[in-house]
XYZ file of C-alpha atoms in Angstrom:
619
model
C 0.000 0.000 0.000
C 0.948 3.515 -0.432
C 1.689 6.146 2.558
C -1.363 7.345 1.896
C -4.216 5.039 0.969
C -7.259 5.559 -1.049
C -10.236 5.577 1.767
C -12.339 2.500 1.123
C -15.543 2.095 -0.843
C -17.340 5.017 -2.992
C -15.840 8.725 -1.945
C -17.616 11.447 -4.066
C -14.263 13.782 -4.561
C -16.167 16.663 -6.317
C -19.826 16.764 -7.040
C -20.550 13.705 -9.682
C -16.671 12.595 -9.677
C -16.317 9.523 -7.454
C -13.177 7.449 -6.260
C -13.956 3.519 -5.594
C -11.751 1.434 -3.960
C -12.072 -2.409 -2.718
C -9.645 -4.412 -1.454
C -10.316 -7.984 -3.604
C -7.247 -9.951 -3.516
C -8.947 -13.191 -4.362
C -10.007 -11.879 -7.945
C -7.745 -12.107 -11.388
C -10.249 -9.054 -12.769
C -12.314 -6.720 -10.587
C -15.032 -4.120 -12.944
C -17.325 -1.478 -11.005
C -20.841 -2.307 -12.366
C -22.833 1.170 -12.785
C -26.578 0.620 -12.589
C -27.684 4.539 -12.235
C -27.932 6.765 -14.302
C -27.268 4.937 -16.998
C -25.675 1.174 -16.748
C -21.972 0.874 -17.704
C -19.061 -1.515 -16.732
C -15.567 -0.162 -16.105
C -12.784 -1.888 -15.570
C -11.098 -1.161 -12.068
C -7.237 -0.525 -12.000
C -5.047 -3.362 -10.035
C -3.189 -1.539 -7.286
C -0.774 -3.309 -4.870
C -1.663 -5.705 -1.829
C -4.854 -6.682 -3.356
C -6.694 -3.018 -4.133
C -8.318 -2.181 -7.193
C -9.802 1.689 -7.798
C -11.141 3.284 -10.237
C -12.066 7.204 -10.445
C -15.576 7.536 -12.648
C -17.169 10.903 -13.682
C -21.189 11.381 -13.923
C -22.097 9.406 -10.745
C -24.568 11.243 -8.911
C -24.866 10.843 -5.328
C -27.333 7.886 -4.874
C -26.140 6.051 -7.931
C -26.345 2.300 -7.695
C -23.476 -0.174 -8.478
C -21.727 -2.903 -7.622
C -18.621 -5.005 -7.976
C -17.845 -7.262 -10.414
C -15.716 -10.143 -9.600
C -13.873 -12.235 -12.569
C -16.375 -10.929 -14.750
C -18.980 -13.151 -13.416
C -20.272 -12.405 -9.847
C -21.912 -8.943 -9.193
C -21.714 -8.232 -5.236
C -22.289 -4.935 -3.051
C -19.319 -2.887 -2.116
C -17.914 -4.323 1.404
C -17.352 -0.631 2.071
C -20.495 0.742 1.006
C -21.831 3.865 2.730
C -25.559 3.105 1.477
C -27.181 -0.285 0.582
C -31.047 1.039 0.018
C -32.667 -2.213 -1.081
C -31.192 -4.161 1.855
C -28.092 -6.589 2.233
C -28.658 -8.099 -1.192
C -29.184 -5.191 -3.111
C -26.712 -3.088 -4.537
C -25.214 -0.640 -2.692
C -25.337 3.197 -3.541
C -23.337 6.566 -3.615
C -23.149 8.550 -0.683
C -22.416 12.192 -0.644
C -21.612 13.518 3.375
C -20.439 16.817 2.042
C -24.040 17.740 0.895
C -25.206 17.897 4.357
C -25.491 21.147 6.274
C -24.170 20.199 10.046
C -24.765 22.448 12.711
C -22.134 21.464 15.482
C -18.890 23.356 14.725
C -19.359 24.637 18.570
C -19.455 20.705 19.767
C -16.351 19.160 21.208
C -17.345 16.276 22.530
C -18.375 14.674 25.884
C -15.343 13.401 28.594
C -15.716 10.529 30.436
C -16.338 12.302 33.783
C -19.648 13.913 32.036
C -20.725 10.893 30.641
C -24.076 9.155 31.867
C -25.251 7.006 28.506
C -28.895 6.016 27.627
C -28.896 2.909 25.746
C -31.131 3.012 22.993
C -32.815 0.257 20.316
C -33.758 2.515 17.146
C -36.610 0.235 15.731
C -38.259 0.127 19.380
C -37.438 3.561 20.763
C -40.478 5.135 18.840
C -43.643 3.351 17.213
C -41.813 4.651 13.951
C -38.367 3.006 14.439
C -36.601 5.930 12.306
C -33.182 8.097 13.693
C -35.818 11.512 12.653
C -38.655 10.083 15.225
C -35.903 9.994 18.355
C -35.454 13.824 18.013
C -38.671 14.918 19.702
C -37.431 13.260 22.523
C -34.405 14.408 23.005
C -35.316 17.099 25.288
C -37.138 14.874 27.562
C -33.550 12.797 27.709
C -31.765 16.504 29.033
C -34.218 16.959 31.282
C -34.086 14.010 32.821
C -30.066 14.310 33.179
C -28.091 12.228 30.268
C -25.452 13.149 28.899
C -24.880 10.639 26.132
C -27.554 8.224 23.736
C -25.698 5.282 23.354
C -27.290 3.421 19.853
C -27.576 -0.268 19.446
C -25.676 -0.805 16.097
C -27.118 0.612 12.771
C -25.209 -0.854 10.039
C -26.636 -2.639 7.720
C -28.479 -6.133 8.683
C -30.940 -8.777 7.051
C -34.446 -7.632 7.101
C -35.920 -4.590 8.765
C -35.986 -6.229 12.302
C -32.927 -6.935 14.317
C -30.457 -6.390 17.904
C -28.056 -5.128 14.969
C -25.383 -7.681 15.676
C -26.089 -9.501 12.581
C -24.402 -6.838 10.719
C -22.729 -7.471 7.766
C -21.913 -4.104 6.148
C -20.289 -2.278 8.534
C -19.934 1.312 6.770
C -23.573 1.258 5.300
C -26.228 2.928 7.654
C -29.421 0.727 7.962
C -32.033 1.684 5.589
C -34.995 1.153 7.290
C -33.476 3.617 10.471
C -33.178 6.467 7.847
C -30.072 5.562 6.379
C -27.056 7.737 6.061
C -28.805 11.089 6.111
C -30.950 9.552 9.118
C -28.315 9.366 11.104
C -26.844 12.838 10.514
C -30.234 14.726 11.439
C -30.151 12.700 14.495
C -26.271 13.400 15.448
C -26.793 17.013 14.955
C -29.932 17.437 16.964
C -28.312 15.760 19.415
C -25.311 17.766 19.326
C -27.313 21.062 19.817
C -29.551 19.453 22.938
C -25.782 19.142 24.610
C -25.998 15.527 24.021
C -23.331 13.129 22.567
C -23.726 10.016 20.390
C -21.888 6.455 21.541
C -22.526 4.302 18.922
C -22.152 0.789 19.063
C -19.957 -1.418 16.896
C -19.745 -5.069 16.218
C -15.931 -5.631 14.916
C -15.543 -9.266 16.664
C -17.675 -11.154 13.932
C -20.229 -10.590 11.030
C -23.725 -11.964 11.105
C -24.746 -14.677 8.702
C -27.141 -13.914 5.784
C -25.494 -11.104 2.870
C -22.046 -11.470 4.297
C -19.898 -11.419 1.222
C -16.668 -10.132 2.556
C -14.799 -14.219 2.112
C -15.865 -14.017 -1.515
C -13.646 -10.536 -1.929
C -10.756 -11.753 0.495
C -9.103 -13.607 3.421
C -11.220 -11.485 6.249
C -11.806 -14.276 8.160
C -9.501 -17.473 9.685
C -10.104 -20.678 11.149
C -7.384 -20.310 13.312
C -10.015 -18.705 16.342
C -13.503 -19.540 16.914
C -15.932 -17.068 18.011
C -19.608 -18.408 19.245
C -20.832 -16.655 15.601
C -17.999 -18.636 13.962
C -14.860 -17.816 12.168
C -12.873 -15.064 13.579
C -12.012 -12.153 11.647
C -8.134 -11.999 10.477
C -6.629 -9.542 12.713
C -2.875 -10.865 13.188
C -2.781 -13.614 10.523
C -1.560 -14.077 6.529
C -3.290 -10.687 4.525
C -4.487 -9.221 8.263
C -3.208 -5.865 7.745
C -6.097 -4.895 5.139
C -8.507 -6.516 7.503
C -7.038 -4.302 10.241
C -7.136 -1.537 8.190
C -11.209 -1.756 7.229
C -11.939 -2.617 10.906
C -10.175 1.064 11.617
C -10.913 3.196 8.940
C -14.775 1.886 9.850
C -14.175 3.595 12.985
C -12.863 6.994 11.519
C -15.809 6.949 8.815
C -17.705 7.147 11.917
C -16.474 10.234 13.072
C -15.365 11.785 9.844
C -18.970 11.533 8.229
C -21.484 11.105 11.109
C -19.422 13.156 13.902
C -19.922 10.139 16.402
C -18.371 11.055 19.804
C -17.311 7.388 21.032
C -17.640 3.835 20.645
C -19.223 1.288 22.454
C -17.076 -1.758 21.102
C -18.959 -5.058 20.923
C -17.818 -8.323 23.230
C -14.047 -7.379 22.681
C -13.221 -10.748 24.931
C -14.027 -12.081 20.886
C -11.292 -10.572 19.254
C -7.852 -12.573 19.390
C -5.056 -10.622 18.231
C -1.220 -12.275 18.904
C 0.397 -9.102 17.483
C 3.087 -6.922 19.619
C 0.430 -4.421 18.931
C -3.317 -5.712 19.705
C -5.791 -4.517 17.039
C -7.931 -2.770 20.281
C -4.621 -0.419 20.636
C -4.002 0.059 17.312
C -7.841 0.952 17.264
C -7.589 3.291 20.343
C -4.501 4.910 19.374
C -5.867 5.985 16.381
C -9.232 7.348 17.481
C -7.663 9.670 19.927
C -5.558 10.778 17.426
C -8.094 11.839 15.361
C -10.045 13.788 18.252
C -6.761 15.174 18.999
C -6.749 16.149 15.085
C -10.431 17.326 15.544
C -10.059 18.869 19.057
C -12.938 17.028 20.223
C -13.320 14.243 22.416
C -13.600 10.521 21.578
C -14.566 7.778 24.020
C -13.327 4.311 23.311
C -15.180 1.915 25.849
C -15.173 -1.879 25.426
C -17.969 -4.259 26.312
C -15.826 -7.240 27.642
C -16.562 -10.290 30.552
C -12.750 -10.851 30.875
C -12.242 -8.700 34.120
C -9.188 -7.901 31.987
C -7.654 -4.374 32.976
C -4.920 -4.257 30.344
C -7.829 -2.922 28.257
C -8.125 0.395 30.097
C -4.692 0.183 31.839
C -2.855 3.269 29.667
C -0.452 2.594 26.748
C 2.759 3.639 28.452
C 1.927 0.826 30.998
C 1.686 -1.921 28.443
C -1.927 -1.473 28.469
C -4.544 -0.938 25.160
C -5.330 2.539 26.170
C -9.255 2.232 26.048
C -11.039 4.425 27.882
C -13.194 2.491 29.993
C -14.776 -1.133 30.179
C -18.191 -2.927 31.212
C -18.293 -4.172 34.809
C -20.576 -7.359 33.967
C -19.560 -8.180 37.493
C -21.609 -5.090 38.938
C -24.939 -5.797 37.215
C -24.753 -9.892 38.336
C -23.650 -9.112 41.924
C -26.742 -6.428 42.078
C -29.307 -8.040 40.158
C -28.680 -11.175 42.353
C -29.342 -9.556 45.360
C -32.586 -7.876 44.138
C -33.674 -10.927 42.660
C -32.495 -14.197 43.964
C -31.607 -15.616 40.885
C -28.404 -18.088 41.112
C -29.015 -19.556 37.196
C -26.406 -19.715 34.695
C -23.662 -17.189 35.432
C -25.513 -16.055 38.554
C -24.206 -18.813 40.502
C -20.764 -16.768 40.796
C -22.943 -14.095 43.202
C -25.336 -13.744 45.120
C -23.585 -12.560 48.291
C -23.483 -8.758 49.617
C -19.172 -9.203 49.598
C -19.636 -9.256 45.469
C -21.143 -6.169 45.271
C -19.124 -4.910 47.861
C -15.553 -5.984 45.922
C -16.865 -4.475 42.990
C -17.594 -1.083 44.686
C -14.050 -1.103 46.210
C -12.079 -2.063 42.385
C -14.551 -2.217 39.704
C -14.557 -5.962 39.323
C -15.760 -8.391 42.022
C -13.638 -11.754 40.121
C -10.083 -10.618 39.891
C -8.251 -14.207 40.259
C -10.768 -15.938 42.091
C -12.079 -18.943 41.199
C -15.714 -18.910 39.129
C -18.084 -21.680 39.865
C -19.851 -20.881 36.685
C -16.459 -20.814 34.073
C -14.830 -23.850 36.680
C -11.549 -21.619 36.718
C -10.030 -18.903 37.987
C -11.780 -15.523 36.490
C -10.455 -12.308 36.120
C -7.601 -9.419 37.326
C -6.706 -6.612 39.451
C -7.301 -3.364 37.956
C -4.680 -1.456 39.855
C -4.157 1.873 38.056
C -7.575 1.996 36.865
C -10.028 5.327 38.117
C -13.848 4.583 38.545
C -15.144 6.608 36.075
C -13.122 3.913 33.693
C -15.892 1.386 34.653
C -19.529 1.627 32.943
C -22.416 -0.382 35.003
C -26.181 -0.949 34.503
C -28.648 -2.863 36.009
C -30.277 -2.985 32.898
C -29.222 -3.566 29.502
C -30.083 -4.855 25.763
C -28.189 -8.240 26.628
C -29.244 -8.834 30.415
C -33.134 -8.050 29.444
C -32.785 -9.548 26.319
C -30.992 -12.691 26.879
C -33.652 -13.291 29.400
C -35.919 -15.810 27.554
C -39.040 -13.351 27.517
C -36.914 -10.398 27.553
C -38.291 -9.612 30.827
C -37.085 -6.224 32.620
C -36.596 -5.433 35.917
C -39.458 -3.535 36.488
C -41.817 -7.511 35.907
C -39.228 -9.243 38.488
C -39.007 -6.422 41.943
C -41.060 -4.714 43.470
C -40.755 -0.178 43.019
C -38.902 -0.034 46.289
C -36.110 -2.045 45.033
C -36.512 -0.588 41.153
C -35.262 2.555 43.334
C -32.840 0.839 45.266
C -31.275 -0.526 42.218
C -31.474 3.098 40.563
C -29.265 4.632 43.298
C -27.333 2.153 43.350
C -26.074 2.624 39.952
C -26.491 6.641 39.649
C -24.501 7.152 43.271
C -21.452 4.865 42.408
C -18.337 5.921 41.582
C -18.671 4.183 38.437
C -20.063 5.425 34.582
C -23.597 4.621 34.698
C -25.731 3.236 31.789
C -29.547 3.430 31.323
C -31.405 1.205 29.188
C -34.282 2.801 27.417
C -37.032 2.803 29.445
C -35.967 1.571 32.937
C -36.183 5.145 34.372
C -40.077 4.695 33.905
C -40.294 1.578 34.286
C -41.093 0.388 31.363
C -42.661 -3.128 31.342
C -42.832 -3.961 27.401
C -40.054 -6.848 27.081
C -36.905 -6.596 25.077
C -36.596 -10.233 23.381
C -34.223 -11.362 20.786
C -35.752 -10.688 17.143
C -34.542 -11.233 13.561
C -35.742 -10.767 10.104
C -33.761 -13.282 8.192
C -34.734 -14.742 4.713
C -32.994 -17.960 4.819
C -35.228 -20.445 5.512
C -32.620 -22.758 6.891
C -31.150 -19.652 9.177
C -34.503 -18.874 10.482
C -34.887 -22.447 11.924
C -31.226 -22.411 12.903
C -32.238 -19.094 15.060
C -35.065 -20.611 16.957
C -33.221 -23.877 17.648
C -30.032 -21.881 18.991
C -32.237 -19.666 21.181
C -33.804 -22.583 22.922
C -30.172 -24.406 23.381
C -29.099 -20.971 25.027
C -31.625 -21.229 27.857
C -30.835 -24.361 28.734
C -29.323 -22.948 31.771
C -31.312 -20.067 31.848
C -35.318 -19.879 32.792
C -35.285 -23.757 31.279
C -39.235 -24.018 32.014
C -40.227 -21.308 29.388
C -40.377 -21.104 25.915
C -38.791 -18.038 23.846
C -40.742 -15.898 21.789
C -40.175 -16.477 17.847
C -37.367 -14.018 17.249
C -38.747 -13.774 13.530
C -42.073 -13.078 14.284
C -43.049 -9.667 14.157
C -45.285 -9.622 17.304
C -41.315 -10.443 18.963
C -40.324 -7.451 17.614
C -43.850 -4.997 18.429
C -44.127 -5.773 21.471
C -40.527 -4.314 22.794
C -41.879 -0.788 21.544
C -41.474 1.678 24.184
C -44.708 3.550 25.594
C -43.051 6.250 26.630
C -46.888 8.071 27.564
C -46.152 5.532 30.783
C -44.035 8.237 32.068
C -46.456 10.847 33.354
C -48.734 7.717 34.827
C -48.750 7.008 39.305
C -45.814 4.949 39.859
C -43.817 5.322 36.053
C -44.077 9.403 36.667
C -42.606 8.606 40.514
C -39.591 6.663 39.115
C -38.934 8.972 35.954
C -38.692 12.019 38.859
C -36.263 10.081 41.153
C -33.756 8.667 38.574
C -34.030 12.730 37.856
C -33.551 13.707 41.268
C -30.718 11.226 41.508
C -29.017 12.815 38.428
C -28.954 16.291 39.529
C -27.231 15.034 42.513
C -24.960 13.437 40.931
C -24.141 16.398 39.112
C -23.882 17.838 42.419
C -22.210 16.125 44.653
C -18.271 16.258 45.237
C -17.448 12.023 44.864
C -18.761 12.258 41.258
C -16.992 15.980 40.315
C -13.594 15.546 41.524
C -10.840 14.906 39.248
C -9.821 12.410 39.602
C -12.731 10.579 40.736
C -11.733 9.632 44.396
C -12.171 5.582 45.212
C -14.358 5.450 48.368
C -14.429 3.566 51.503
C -17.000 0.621 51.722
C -17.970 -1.101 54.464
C -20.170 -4.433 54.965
C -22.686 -5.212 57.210
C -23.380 -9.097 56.743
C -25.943 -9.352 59.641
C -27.873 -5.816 58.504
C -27.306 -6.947 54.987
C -26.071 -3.372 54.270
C -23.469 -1.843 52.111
C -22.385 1.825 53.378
C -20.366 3.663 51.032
C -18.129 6.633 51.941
C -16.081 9.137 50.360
C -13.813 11.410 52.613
C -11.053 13.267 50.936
C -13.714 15.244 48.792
C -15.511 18.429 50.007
C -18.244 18.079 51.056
C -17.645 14.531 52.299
C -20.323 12.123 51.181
C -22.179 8.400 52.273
C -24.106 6.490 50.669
C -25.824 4.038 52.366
C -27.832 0.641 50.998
C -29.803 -2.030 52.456
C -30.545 -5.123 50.976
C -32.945 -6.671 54.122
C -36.386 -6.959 54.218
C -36.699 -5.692 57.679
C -35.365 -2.449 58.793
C -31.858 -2.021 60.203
C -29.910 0.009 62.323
C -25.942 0.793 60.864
C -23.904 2.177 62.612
C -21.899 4.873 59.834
C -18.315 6.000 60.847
C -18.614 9.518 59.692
C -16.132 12.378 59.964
C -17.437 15.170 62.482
C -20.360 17.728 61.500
C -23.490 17.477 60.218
C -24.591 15.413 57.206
C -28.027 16.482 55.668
C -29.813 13.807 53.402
C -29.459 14.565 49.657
C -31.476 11.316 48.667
C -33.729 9.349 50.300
C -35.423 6.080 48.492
C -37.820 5.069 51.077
C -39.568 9.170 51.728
C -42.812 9.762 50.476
C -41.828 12.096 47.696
C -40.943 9.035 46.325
C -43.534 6.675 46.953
C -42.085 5.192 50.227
C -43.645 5.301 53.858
C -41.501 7.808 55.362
C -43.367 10.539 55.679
C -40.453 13.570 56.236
C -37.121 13.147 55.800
C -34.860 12.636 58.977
C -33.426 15.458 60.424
C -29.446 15.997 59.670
C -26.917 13.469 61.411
C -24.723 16.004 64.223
C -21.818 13.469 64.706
C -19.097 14.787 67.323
C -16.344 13.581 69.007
C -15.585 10.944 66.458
C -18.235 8.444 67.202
C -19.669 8.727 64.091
C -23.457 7.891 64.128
C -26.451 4.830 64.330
C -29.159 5.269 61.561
C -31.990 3.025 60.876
C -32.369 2.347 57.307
C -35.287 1.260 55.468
C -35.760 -2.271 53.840
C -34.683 -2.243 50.494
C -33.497 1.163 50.783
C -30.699 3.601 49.353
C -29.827 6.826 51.368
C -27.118 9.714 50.497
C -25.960 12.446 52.595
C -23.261 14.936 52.186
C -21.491 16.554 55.310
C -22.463 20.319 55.524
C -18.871 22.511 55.259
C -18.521 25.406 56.952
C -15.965 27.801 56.160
């Protein structure tokens, strides 16, 4: 390759002048197949390490084409910005520059500001369109995000799907809106103040219109990923396989001004290079906000407790920004629930969540009952902010076997307990669209495949996945349509009783946490925890911040008195689960805590409670 590649796939260079550029190194003869305006083949010009290009005049922007392979097989471009008649259509020209953005003031959101809203486009609305989500957006500021964080959008089978069957990774889904879609929606969202995660799938590639073996050696049989072949990130030919997996990334920002990356079960990708692809990845994205002066989140979804991930680059770390704790959402769910299935088993126990509150992961060389091995690593360097939890998310609803939320399983004084719990730690939190209403409409597993033979494959594998998991009920179809209707949101829920209650108290919580010193000092201080195993409580303390701050939860279904070792002065209440503003029994909130002479002070806590206060400093 030259210093200075072509970019990949169809890049309109001046208005109707158009550069295309694949790599194919499996093909003797490569021809760009014009369909619109008028049909023409054109041969395509052999460059080295397996490119072809070819620059063509009179292609207006939504021109359809594809590639021709030996001069037999047409196929859509595996860079294609645009593929309007689905996955086995052809794909189409895509112009970026004829869109007006209006974000020049935006520069991005940093971690410490970041509190994401996960969000399913085709469910979000009763439209399922990147244009409906707009009117919302100012509900989303009011209610304190920072950050929508979209399941992925590029192109998939069907109209219906998670996303994670992608198989054109540059093309923006069609039925969403496609590429203009997702540019009114980035821009809106830019002027609410609000940035745009977006979520990427660069472990595997789903299994109906993936073409990319037929054009080259993207894939190896050397790793196995549950979807199947790995993709070729440190074998024979990987470097062009590295290099679409990265410039995917920088198309993202470059033409859609995406603000950071939620990066798809990363424990997937196996990379034996000096230099792991997820570094090479990271590296480079920073570079370009550097380049851009705006900021660019890298954050990997992984299980692998593995802090070389986020550990920084001059450490011998990837130099991610942050990771999922999977750890924090099992060790709480557990305790709300009960549930010891499947990967439950590993927790259960109030020292779980109380490991994860002190380090960010609860397994970090312990043995796991559910893997039968030791799981997990010391983060050591790592700051809290560096760790993004939930208690609700697309894969923990959704893997459910009904896609049941949290909101069908507890009861509303632990839907607030579980709230606080995420919004007062130290950690990033994630909401999952909906929960802060308490939305009840499941999130199952859905799919619009074609293939007859994939279809049945689907069902089968989804009922082999539960084996371990709710093994007395039966999955919904995932290519049904009534699967896929009945996870729309109903967002008019929110102004109804107990929905409004919630929506108000994961707001109240917010503005705290805007607030309060433990979540605006840089850098983010760890904090004290203690364990009560008899109470069943958790207390939670932070003490070299001003004000000083506790956080106190109980997990018992009885009230209990703690005893809390604050600092001297007085500590006034800033939340309170369990007060009747909220829907609890207590009727006014406590009066402040006066603790003197070191003693600290005995509260009684509510069952299935969460309480903060913050020490008042005088001057």
């Amino acid at each position: 390759m030259s210093a200075q590649p072509l970019e990949l796939g169809a890049i309109v260079l001046a208005p109707g002048h158009v550069q295309f550029t694949v790599w194919a190194p499996n093909a003797t003869d490569v021809a760009l197949h014009l369909l619109t305006p008028q049909e023409r083949l054109i041969p395509m010009q052999q460059e080295r390490d397996g490119y072809w290009t070819v620059a063509v005049d009179n292609v207006p922007a939504g021109s359809r084409y594809w590639y021709r392979l030996d001069r037999e097989q047409d196929l859509p471009d595996p860079a294609s910005r645009w593929q309007p008649d689905g996955v086995h259509g052809p794909s189409a020209v895509a112009d970026p520059t004829r869109f007006a953005w209006h974000d020049d003031h935006w520069r991005g959101i940093r971690l410490s500001e970041l509190i994401c809203y996960e969000l399913h486009v085709g469910t979000f609305t009763p439209e399922g369109t990147f244009t409906a989500i707009i009117p919302i957006l100012p509900t989303l500021v009011d209610l304190g995000i920072t950050a929508i964080e979209l399941m992925p959008v590029a192109e998939f089978p069907g109209e219906r799907n998670w996303g994670y069957d992608g198989v054109l990774p540059f093309a923006v889904h069609h039925a969403y809106g496609g590429p203009d879609g997702l540019r009114y929606l980035v821009d809106a969202c830019h002027q609410h103040g609000l940035g745009v995660i977006l979520d990427v799938v660069y472990n595997h590639v789903g299994p109906e219109g993936n073409v990319l073996n037929q054009y080259g050696p993207y894939f190896t049989e050397r790793y196995r990923t549950p979807w199947g072949p790995a993709l070729n990130t440190d074998g024979p030919d990987s470097e062009p396989v590295r290099r679409f997996l990265i410039e995917n990334a920088l198309h993202w920002v470059r033409e859609y001004h995406i603000d950071g990356f939620r990066l798809d079960a990363v424990h997937a990708i196996v990379d034996q290079l000096p230099t792991h692809i997820l570094e090479e990845l990271a590296q480079t994205l920073h570079a370009e906000g550097l380049r851009l002066n705006r900021h660019i989140l890298v954050i990997a979804e992984s299980d692998a407790n593995d802090p070389r991930i986020i550990t920084p680059r001059p450490l011998g770390g990837y130099g991610l920004d942050a990771v999922w704790s999977d750890d924090f959402h099992h060790a709480l769910h557990t305790l709300l629930t009960g549930e010891q299935h499947g990967y439950y088993a590993d927790y259960g126990s109030l020292e779980h969540l109380a490991r994860v509150f002190r380090r960010g992961f609860c397994y970090t060389g312990q043995r796991s009952v559910f893997r039968r091995r030791r799981h997990g690593r010391a983060a050591l360097v790592a700051q809290p902010e560096q760790f993004v939890v939930c208690i609700q998310n697309h894969d923990q609803v959704g893997n459910r076997a009904r896609g049941d939320r949290l909101s069908t399983l507890v009861d509303f004084e632990r839907l607030k307990l579980a709230a606080a719990t995420v919004l007062l730690s130290p950690f990033t939190p994630l909401l999952f669209m909906g929960e802060e209403y308490a939305e009840t409409a499941p999130f199952p597993y859905f799919v619009s495949h074609t293939d007859p033979e994939l279809i049945t494959a689907v069902r089968e594998g989804r009922k082999r996945e539960f084996a371990a998991f709710h093994a007395e009920q039966e999955p919904p179809d995932p290519q049904a349509v009534e699967t896929f209707l009945q996870a729309k949101l109903r967002h008019q829920l929110r102004d109804e009783g107990q929905h409004r209650t919630l929506w108000r108290f994961y707001q109240h919580l917010l503005t705290v946490r805007r607030q309060a010193a433990p979540y605006q000092t840089t850098p983010r201080p760890w904090p004290i925890v203690e364990m009560d195993r008899a109470a069943h409580t958790l207390v939670v303390r932070w003490e070299d911040v001003t004000p000083a701050a506790c956080l106190a939860l109980c997990f018992a279904d009885q009230p209990q008195t703690v005893h809390l070792n604050l600092p001297d002065g007085l500590w006034h209440i800033r939340v309170d689960s369990a007060a009747e503003t909220w829907g609890g029994n207590r009727s006014a909130d406590p009066s402040p805590l006066r603790v003197t002479g070191g003693a600290g002070a005995s509260v009684l806590l509510p069952p299935w409670s969460a309480t903060f206060w913050e020490r008042e400093d005088v001057p």
